[in-house]
PDB file of C-alpha atoms in Angstrom:
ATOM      1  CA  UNK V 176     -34.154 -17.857 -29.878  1.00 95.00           C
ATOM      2  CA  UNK V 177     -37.680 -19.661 -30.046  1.00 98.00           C
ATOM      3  CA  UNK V 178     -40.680 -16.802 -30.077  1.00 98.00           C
ATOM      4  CA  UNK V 179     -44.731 -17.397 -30.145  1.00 98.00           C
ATOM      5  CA  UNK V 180     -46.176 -14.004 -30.752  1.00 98.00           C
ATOM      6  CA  UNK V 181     -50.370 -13.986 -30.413  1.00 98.00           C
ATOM      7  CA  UNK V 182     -52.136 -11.195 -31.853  1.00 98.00           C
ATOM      8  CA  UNK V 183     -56.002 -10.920 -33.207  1.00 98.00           C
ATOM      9  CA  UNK V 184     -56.847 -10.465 -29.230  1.00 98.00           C
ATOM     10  CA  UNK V 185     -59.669  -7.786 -28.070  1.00 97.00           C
ATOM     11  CA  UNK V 186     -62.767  -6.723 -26.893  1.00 98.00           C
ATOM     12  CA  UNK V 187     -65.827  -8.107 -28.821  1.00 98.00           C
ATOM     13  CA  UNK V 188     -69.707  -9.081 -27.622  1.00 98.00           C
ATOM     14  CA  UNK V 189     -71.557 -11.669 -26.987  1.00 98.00           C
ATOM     15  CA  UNK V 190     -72.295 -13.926 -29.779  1.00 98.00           C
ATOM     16  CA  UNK V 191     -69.387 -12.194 -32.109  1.00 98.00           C
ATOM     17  CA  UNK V 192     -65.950 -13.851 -33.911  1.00 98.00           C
ATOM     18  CA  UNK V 193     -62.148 -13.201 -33.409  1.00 98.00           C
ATOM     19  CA  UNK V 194     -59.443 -14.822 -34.879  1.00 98.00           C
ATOM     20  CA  UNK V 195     -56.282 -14.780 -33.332  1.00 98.00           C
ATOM     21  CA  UNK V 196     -52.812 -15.763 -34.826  1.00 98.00           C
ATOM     22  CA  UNK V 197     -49.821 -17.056 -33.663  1.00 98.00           C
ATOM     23  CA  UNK V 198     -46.057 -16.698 -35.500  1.00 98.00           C
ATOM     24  CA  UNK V 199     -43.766 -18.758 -34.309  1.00 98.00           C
ATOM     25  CA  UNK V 200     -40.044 -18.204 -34.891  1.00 98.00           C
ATOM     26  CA  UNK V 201     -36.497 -19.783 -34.016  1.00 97.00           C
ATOM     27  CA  UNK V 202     -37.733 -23.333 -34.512  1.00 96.00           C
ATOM     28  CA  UNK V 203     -39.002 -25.572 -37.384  1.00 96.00           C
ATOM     29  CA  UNK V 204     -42.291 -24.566 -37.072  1.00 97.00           C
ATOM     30  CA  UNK V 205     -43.511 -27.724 -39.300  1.00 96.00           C
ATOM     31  CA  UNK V 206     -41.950 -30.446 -36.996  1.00 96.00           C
ATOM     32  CA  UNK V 207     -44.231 -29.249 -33.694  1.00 97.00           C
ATOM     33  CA  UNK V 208     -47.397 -29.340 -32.511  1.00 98.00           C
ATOM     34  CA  UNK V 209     -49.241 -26.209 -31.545  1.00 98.00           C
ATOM     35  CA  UNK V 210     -52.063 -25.593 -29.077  1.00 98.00           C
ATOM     36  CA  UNK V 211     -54.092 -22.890 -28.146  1.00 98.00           C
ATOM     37  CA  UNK V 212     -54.812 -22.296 -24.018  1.00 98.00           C
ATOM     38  CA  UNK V 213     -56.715 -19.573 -22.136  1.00 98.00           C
ATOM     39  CA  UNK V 214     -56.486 -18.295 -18.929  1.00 98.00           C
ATOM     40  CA  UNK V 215     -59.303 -16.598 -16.871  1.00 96.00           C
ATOM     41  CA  UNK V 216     -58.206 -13.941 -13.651  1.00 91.00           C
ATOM     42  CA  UNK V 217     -58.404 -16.461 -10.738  1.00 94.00           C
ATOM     43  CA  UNK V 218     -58.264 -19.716 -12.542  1.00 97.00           C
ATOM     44  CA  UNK V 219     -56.020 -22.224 -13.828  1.00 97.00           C
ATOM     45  CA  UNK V 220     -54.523 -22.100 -17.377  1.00 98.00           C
ATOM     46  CA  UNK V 221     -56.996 -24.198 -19.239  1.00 98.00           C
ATOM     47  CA  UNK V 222     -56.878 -26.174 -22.814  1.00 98.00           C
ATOM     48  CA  UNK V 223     -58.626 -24.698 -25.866  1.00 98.00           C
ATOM     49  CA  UNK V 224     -57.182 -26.628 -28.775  1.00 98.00           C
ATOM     50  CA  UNK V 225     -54.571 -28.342 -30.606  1.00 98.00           C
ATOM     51  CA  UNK V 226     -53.083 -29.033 -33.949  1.00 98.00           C
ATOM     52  CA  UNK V 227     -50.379 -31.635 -34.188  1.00 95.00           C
ATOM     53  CA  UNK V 228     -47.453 -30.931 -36.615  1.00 92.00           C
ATOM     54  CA  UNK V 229     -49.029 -31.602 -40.388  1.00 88.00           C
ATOM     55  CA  UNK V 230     -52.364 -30.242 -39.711  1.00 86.00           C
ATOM     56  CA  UNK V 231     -53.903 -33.623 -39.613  1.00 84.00           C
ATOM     57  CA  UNK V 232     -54.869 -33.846 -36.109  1.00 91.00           C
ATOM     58  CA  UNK V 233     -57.325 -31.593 -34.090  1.00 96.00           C
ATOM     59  CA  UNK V 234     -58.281 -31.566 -30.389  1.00 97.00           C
ATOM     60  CA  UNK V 235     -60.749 -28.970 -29.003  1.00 98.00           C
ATOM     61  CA  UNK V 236     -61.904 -28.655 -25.149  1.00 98.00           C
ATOM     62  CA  UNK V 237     -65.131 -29.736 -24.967  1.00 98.00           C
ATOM     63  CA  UNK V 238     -66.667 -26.075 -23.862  1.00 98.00           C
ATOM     64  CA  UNK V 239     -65.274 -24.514 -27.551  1.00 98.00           C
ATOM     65  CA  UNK V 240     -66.213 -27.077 -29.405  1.00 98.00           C
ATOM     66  CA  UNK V 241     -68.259 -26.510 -32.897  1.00 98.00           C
ATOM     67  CA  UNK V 242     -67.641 -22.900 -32.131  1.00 98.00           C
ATOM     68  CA  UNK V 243     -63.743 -22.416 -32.474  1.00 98.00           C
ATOM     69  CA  UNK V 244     -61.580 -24.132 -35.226  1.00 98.00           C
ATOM     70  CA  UNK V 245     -57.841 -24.509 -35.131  1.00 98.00           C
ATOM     71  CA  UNK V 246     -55.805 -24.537 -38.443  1.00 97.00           C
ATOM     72  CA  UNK V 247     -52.158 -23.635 -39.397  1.00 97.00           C
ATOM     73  CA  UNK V 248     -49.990 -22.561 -41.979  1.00 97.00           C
ATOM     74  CA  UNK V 249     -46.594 -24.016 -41.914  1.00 96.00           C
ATOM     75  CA  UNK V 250     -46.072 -21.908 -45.273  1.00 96.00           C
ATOM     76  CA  UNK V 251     -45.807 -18.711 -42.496  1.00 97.00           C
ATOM     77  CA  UNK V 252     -45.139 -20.401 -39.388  1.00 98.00           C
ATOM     78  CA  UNK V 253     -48.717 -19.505 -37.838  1.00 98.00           C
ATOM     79  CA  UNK V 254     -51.132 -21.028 -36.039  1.00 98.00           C
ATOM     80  CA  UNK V 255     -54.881 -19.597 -35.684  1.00 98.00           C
ATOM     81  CA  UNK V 256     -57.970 -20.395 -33.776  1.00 98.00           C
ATOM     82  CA  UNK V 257     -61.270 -18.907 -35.125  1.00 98.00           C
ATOM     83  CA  UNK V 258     -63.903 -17.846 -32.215  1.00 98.00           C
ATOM     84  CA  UNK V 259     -66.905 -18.003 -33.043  1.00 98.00           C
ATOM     85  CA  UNK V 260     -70.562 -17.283 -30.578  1.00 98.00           C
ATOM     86  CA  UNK V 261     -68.162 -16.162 -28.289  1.00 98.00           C
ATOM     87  CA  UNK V 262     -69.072 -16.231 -24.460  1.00 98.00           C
ATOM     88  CA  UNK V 263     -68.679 -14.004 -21.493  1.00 97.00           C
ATOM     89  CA  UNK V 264     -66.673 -17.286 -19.987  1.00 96.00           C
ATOM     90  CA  UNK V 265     -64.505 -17.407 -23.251  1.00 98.00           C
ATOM     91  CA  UNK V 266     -62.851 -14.080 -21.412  1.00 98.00           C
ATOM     92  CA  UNK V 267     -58.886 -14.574 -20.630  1.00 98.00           C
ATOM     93  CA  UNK V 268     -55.741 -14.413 -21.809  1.00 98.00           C
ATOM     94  CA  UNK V 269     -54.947 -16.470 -24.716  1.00 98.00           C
ATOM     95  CA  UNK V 270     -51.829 -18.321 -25.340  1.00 98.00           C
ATOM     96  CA  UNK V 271     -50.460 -20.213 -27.795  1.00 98.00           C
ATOM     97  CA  UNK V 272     -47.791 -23.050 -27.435  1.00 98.00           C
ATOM     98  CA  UNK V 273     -45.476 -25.424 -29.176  1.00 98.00           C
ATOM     99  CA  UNK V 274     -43.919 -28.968 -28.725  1.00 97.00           C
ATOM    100  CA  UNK V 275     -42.289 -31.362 -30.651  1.00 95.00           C
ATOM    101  CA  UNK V 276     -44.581 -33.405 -33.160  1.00 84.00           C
ATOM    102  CA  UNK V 277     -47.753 -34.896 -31.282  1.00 91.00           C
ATOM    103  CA  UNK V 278     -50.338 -32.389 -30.086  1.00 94.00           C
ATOM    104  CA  UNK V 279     -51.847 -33.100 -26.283  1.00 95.00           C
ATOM    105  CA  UNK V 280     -54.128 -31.224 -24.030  1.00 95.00           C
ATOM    106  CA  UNK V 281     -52.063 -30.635 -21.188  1.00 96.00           C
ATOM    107  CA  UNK V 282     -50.340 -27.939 -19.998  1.00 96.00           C
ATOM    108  CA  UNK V 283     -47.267 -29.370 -18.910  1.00 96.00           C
ATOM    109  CA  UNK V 284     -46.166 -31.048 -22.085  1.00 97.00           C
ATOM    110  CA  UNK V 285     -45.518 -27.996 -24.169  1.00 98.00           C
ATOM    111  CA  UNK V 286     -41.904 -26.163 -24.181  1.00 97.00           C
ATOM    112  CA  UNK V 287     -42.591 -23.010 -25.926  1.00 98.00           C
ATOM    113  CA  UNK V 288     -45.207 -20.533 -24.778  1.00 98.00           C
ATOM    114  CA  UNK V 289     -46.439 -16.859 -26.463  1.00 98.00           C
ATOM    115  CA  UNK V 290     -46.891 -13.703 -23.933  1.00 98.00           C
ATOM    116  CA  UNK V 291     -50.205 -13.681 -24.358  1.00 98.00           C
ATOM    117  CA  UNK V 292     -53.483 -11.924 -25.975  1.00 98.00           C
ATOM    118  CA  UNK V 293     -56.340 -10.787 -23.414  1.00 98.00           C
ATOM    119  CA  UNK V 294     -59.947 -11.538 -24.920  1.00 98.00           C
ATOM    120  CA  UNK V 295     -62.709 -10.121 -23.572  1.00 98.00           C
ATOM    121  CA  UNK V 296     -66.253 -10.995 -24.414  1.00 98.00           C
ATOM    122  CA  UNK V 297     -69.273  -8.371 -23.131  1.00 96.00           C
ATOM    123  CA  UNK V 298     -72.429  -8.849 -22.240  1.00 89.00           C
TER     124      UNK V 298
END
């Protein structure tokens, strides 16, 4: 049984950091890809970022980038993205995901998906 469980979520202000993790079990975590999406009440689930399988590849959305940085640790099967100046519109629930191999940006392409981890940023 595959799990993604996010944690690191919470409530932080404007201009602050948060890491969140990601531990993936149930598959071999260093043979996928992992991305990071968000979703905001209202709105579409959106990309944030993406690692592909060794590490060696990194896509960010264009709104996080030079403020968050993916990395992973196929040592202990996690994934993280660092937040930092964090944004009132970086508010939403935060997923992480998995596919085989090659990291994308879209939605639809991974198989495995987290519950979720609700970041709020105050102003």
């Amino acid at each position: 049984q595959v799990q993604l469980v996010e944690s690191g979520g919470g409530l932080v202000q404007v201009g602050g950091s948060l890491r969140l993790s990601c531990v993936v079990s149930g598959l071999t975590f260093s043979t996928y890809a992992m991305g990071w999406f968000r979703q905001a009440p209202g709105k579409e689930r959106e990309f944030v970022s993406a690692i592909g399988w060794s590490g060696g590849r990194l896509y960010y959305a264009d709104s996080v980038k030079g403020r968050f940085t993916i990395s992973r640790d196929n040592a202990k099967n996690t994934v993280y993205v660092h937040m930092n100046s964090l944004k009132p519109e970086d508010t939403g629930v935060y997923y992480c995901a998995a596919r085989p191999l090659l990291a994308t940006v879209q939605v639809y392409d991974y198989t495995y998906w987290g519950q979720g981890t609700q970041v709020t940023v105050s102003s």
